[in-house]
Amino acid sequence: METENCIFHYTSIDTLARILDSQSIRFNRLDKLDDMEEGSGIPDYIRSWVFTSCWTESSEENIALWKMYADRYVGKGVRIALPRDMFKIYNISVKKIEDNIGFRCISKTNFYQSYLPFDDLCSADYFTFLSSNTDQNINSTFYKRIIYDKDYKQKNFDLIKADIAKNTTSFAIPEMGQYKSPIWEFQKESRFTLFFLPLIRNKDLSIKEKYELLPRTLTIPKSSELQDYYLKLDENILNHIKVRLSPLAKDSDKIIVKALLDKYTTNGSIEESNLRIR
């Protein structure tokens, strides 16, 4: 795996261990991220249904990212490198999806390639905007580069359109979670985004009926009960993970990382930091 084809994530050794053990990446709620202004302009209850995993495409080490996301534990941080198409693909029958949700899927084949398993894609409790491996373009619904704009609050506000007469709400889904204040531009962030919406919990309603009521459901200020979401990685992707040690790493940190890679990967590698700081 060539580093130039990878994206990068700064994190702790503890989180690295959880990624390796679970073979999954944690997506956090937009309203729970460290930037308390994240998603400003979007109602709080809607922000709670947007889940993101934050990365950077810059291969150059970023001292600020080391300090904020990896070295807060006094050197016990790493930067992981993985290809952008890192997630597991589920081949799901288009007919099976349509039979459950009650409307047609846009697909040229009989199988839909999804990043989510069927039970999460067609849950009885929430609706998931379909994310597939055909949605890999820059600034797509699933993967996007952050746009830093001084008018980010207004841009977020403009993503939501309410039709009072019809009692419905609509969203510009691809741009949700894309705009941030220029003060965060040093992060050079890209992110994966999953968007969930609640369905009415009524045992007397079929899943189809719940989906039919979705446009009206969006007008109800109901926050997500999901705190995070773990998206499965491709079974073989971690075998080629590259882990760069913090510039403040100790010998003991290197021993721990090596032990983790030896246990969970066949060809995972360790790199020393190019930075020299104290």
GROMACS .gro file of N, CA and C in nm, residues 40-124:
model
  255
   40SER      N    1  -2.319   2.466   1.307
   40SER     CA    2  -2.402   2.580   1.346
   40SER      C    3  -2.486   2.627   1.228
   41GLY      N    4  -2.612   2.656   1.255
   41GLY     CA    5  -2.706   2.690   1.149
   41GLY      C    6  -2.798   2.574   1.118
   42ILE      N    7  -2.759   2.454   1.162
   42ILE     CA    8  -2.841   2.334   1.146
   42ILE      C    9  -2.906   2.305   1.282
   43PRO      N   10  -3.036   2.280   1.288
   43PRO     CA   11  -3.100   2.250   1.417
   43PRO      C   12  -3.029   2.137   1.491
   44ASP      N   13  -3.023   2.149   1.624
   44ASP     CA   14  -2.950   2.051   1.705
   44ASP      C   15  -2.999   1.909   1.681
   45TYR      N   16  -3.130   1.891   1.670
   45TYR     CA   17  -3.180   1.754   1.656
   45TYR      C   18  -3.139   1.692   1.523
   46ILE      N   19  -3.122   1.775   1.420
   46ILE     CA   20  -3.075   1.723   1.291
   46ILE      C   21  -2.927   1.691   1.299
   47ARG      N   22  -2.849   1.778   1.365
   47ARG     CA   23  -2.705   1.751   1.381
   47ARG      C   24  -2.682   1.617   1.452
   48SER      N   25  -2.773   1.580   1.540
   48SER     CA   26  -2.754   1.456   1.616
   48SER      C   27  -2.771   1.332   1.529
   49TRP      N   28  -2.824   1.349   1.407
   49TRP     CA   29  -2.843   1.235   1.317
   49TRP      C   30  -2.736   1.229   1.207
   50VAL      N   31  -2.639   1.320   1.213
   50VAL     CA   32  -2.527   1.320   1.118
   50VAL      C   33  -2.404   1.262   1.190
   51PHE      N   34  -2.342   1.159   1.131
   51PHE     CA   35  -2.228   1.091   1.193
   51PHE      C   36  -2.107   1.101   1.101
   52THR      N   37  -1.992   1.135   1.159
   52THR     CA   38  -1.874   1.158   1.077
   52THR      C   39  -1.751   1.087   1.133
   53SER      N   40  -1.657   1.060   1.044
   53SER     CA   41  -1.523   1.014   1.080
   53SER      C   42  -1.426   1.108   1.011
   54CYS      N   43  -1.339   1.173   1.089
   54CYS     CA   44  -1.256   1.283   1.038
   54CYS      C   45  -1.114   1.239   1.004
   55TRP      N   46  -1.067   1.278   0.883
   55TRP     CA   47  -0.937   1.241   0.831
   55TRP      C   48  -0.872   1.362   0.765
   56THR      N   49  -0.752   1.342   0.712
   56THR     CA   50  -0.688   1.444   0.630
   56THR      C   51  -0.619   1.376   0.512
   57GLU      N   52  -0.617   1.444   0.399
   57GLU     CA   53  -0.549   1.390   0.282
   57GLU      C   54  -0.402   1.432   0.279
   58SER      N   55  -0.363   1.521   0.369
   58SER     CA   56  -0.225   1.571   0.371
   58SER      C   57  -0.131   1.470   0.434
   59SER      N   58  -0.029   1.429   0.359
   59SER     CA   59   0.069   1.333   0.411
   59SER      C   60   0.174   1.403   0.497
   60GLU      N   61   0.179   1.535   0.490
   60GLU     CA   62   0.275   1.610   0.571
   60GLU      C   63   0.227   1.611   0.716
   61GLU      N   64   0.316   1.578   0.807
   61GLU     CA   65   0.277   1.573   0.948
   61GLU      C   66   0.230   1.710   0.996
   62ASN      N   67   0.125   1.710   1.074
   62ASN     CA   68   0.061   1.831   1.121
   62ASN      C   69   0.076   1.839   1.272
   63ILE      N   70   0.157   1.934   1.318
   63ILE     CA   71   0.186   1.944   1.461
   63ILE      C   72   0.058   1.969   1.541
   64ALA      N   73  -0.030   2.052   1.489
   64ALA     CA   74  -0.155   2.080   1.560
   64ALA      C   75  -0.240   1.954   1.577
   65LEU      N   76  -0.247   1.871   1.472
   65LEU     CA   77  -0.325   1.747   1.482
   65LEU      C   78  -0.260   1.649   1.578
   66TRP      N   79  -0.127   1.646   1.580
   66TRP     CA   80  -0.060   1.562   1.680
   66TRP      C   81  -0.102   1.606   1.821
   67LYS      N   82  -0.098   1.736   1.846
   67LYS     CA   83  -0.127   1.787   1.980
   67LYS      C   84  -0.273   1.766   2.019
   68MET      N   85  -0.364   1.785   1.924
   68MET     CA   86  -0.507   1.782   1.957
   68MET      C   87  -0.564   1.642   1.969
   69TYR      N   88  -0.516   1.549   1.886
   69TYR     CA   89  -0.584   1.420   1.877
   69TYR      C   90  -0.497   1.299   1.910
   70ALA      N   91  -0.367   1.321   1.925
   70ALA     CA   92  -0.280   1.206   1.951
   70ALA      C   93  -0.196   1.223   2.076
   71ASP      N   94  -0.140   1.341   2.097
   71ASP     CA   95  -0.043   1.358   2.204
   71ASP      C   96  -0.101   1.415   2.333
   72ARG      N   97  -0.232   1.423   2.341
   72ARG     CA   98  -0.293   1.469   2.466
   72ARG      C   99  -0.266   1.369   2.578
   73TYR      N  100  -0.223   1.247   2.540
   73TYR     CA  101  -0.191   1.143   2.638
   73TYR      C  102  -0.039   1.131   2.655
   74VAL      N  103   0.033   1.243   2.641
   74VAL     CA  104   0.177   1.252   2.661
   74VAL      C  105   0.251   1.152   2.573
   75GLY      N  106   0.239   1.170   2.444
   75GLY     CA  107   0.319   1.091   2.351
   75GLY      C  108   0.255   0.963   2.305
   76LYS      N  109   0.144   0.923   2.368
   76LYS     CA  110   0.085   0.794   2.333
   76LYS      C  111  -0.011   0.809   2.215
   77GLY      N  112   0.040   0.867   2.107
   77GLY     CA  113  -0.042   0.889   1.990
   77GLY      C  114   0.020   0.832   1.864
   78VAL      N  115  -0.064   0.814   1.763
   78VAL     CA  116  -0.018   0.760   1.635
   78VAL      C  117  -0.095   0.830   1.523
   79ARG      N  118  -0.041   0.816   1.402
   79ARG     CA  119  -0.115   0.856   1.283
   79ARG      C  120  -0.128   0.733   1.195
   80ILE      N  121  -0.252   0.695   1.165
   80ILE     CA  122  -0.272   0.577   1.082
   80ILE      C  123  -0.297   0.620   0.938
   81ALA      N  124  -0.252   0.537   0.846
   81ALA     CA  125  -0.272   0.562   0.703
   81ALA      C  126  -0.345   0.443   0.642
   82LEU      N  127  -0.456   0.472   0.576
   82LEU     CA  128  -0.536   0.369   0.509
   82LEU      C  129  -0.588   0.426   0.377
   83PRO      N  130  -0.615   0.340   0.278
   83PRO     CA  131  -0.674   0.390   0.153
   83PRO      C  132  -0.815   0.441   0.177
   84ARG      N  133  -0.860   0.533   0.094
   84ARG     CA  134  -0.993   0.592   0.112
   84ARG      C  135  -1.104   0.489   0.097
   85ASP      N  136  -1.084   0.391   0.011
   85ASP     CA  137  -1.185   0.286  -0.006
   85ASP      C  138  -1.160   0.172   0.092
   86MET      N  139  -1.161   0.205   0.220
   86MET     CA  140  -1.122   0.111   0.326
   86MET      C  141  -1.237   0.025   0.379
   87PHE      N  142  -1.361   0.062   0.350
   87PHE     CA  143  -1.473  -0.001   0.418
   87PHE      C  144  -1.526  -0.126   0.348
   88LYS      N  145  -1.584  -0.212   0.428
   88LYS     CA  146  -1.642  -0.336   0.377
   88LYS      C  147  -1.763  -0.306   0.288
   89ILE      N  148  -1.779  -0.387   0.184
   89ILE     CA  149  -1.891  -0.371   0.092
   89ILE      C  150  -1.988  -0.488   0.110
   90TYR      N  151  -2.115  -0.456   0.125
   90TYR     CA  152  -2.221  -0.557   0.136
   90TYR      C  153  -2.301  -0.556   0.005
   91ASN      N  154  -2.310  -0.671  -0.060
   91ASN     CA  155  -2.391  -0.684  -0.180
   91ASN      C  156  -2.533  -0.723  -0.139
   92ILE      N  157  -2.626  -0.630  -0.154
   92ILE     CA  158  -2.763  -0.649  -0.107
   92ILE      C  159  -2.859  -0.645  -0.225
   93SER      N  160  -2.950  -0.738  -0.227
   93SER     CA  161  -3.049  -0.744  -0.335
   93SER      C  162  -3.131  -0.615  -0.340
   94VAL      N  163  -3.136  -0.553  -0.458
   94VAL     CA  164  -3.217  -0.432  -0.475
   94VAL      C  165  -3.363  -0.461  -0.444
   95LYS      N  166  -3.411  -0.576  -0.487
   95LYS     CA  167  -3.551  -0.612  -0.462
   95LYS      C  168  -3.578  -0.622  -0.312
   96LYS      N  169  -3.483  -0.678  -0.238
   96LYS     CA  170  -3.500  -0.692  -0.093
   96LYS      C  171  -3.513  -0.554  -0.029
   97ILE      N  172  -3.431  -0.460  -0.075
   97ILE     CA  173  -3.439  -0.325  -0.021
   97ILE      C  174  -3.573  -0.261  -0.055
   98GLU      N  175  -3.611  -0.272  -0.182
   98GLU     CA  176  -3.736  -0.210  -0.227
   98GLU      C  177  -3.857  -0.270  -0.157
   99ASP      N  178  -3.855  -0.400  -0.132
   99ASP     CA  179  -3.966  -0.465  -0.063
   99ASP      C  180  -3.981  -0.414   0.079
  100ASN      N  181  -3.869  -0.371   0.139
  100ASN     CA  182  -3.872  -0.324   0.277
  100ASN      C  183  -3.907  -0.176   0.289
  101ILE      N  184  -3.853  -0.094   0.199
  101ILE     CA  185  -3.873   0.050   0.215
  101ILE      C  186  -3.990   0.103   0.134
  102GLY      N  187  -4.037   0.026   0.036
  102GLY     CA  188  -4.157   0.066  -0.034
  102GLY      C  189  -4.139   0.162  -0.149
  103PHE      N  190  -4.014   0.192  -0.189
  103PHE     CA  191  -3.996   0.273  -0.309
  103PHE      C  192  -3.872   0.225  -0.385
  104ARG      N  193  -3.861   0.268  -0.510
  104ARG     CA  194  -3.757   0.217  -0.598
  104ARG      C  195  -3.620   0.274  -0.563
  105CYS      N  196  -3.518   0.187  -0.579
  105CYS     CA  197  -3.379   0.230  -0.563
  105CYS      C  198  -3.322   0.260  -0.702
  106ILE      N  199  -3.237   0.362  -0.707
  106ILE     CA  200  -3.170   0.393  -0.834
  106ILE      C  201  -3.049   0.302  -0.846
  107SER      N  202  -3.059   0.200  -0.929
  107SER     CA  203  -2.951   0.104  -0.945
  107SER      C  204  -2.958   0.042  -1.083
  108LYS      N  205  -2.841   0.024  -1.145
  108LYS     CA  206  -2.834  -0.036  -1.279
  108LYS      C  207  -2.817  -0.187  -1.272
  109THR      N  208  -2.805  -0.241  -1.151
  109THR     CA  209  -2.787  -0.385  -1.135
  109THR      C  210  -2.890  -0.438  -1.037
  110ASN      N  211  -2.890  -0.570  -1.019
  110ASN     CA  212  -2.984  -0.633  -0.927
  110ASN      C  213  -2.935  -0.631  -0.783
  111PHE      N  214  -2.808  -0.591  -0.764
  111PHE     CA  215  -2.752  -0.586  -0.630
  111PHE      C  216  -2.698  -0.447  -0.601
  112TYR      N  217  -2.725  -0.401  -0.480
  112TYR     CA  218  -2.678  -0.271  -0.436
  112TYR      C  219  -2.555  -0.292  -0.348
  113GLN      N  220  -2.447  -0.221  -0.379
  113GLN     CA  221  -2.325  -0.232  -0.301
  113GLN      C  222  -2.326  -0.125  -0.193
  114SER      N  223  -2.343  -0.169  -0.070
  114SER     CA  224  -2.364  -0.078   0.042
  114SER      C  225  -2.250  -0.089   0.143
  115TYR      N  226  -2.222   0.023   0.211
  115TYR     CA  227  -2.126   0.020   0.321
  115TYR      C  228  -2.192  -0.027   0.451
  116LEU      N  229  -2.324  -0.029   0.453
  116LEU     CA  230  -2.397  -0.072   0.572
  116LEU      C  231  -2.461  -0.208   0.549
  117PRO      N  232  -2.463  -0.294   0.651
  117PRO     CA  233  -2.534  -0.422   0.637
  117PRO      C  234  -2.684  -0.397   0.624
  118PHE      N  235  -2.755  -0.495   0.573
  118PHE     CA  236  -2.897  -0.478   0.543
  118PHE      C  237  -2.978  -0.433   0.665
  119ASP      N  238  -2.952  -0.492   0.782
  119ASP     CA  239  -3.031  -0.461   0.901
  119ASP      C  240  -3.017  -0.315   0.943
  120ASP      N  241  -2.902  -0.252   0.911
  120ASP     CA  242  -2.884  -0.111   0.942
  120ASP      C  243  -2.933  -0.023   0.827
  121LEU      N  244  -2.919  -0.073   0.707
  121LEU     CA  245  -2.965   0.002   0.590
  121LEU      C  246  -3.116   0.017   0.591
  122CYS      N  247  -3.184  -0.087   0.634
  122CYS     CA  248  -3.332  -0.089   0.635
  122CYS      C  249  -3.383  -0.116   0.775
  123SER      N  250  -3.340  -0.034   0.869
  123SER     CA  251  -3.381  -0.050   1.008
  123SER      C  252  -3.527  -0.013   1.027
  124ALA      N  253  -3.588  -0.071   1.129
  124ALA     CA  254  -3.727  -0.037   1.163
  124ALA      C  255  -3.734   0.093   1.243
   0.00000   0.00000   0.00000
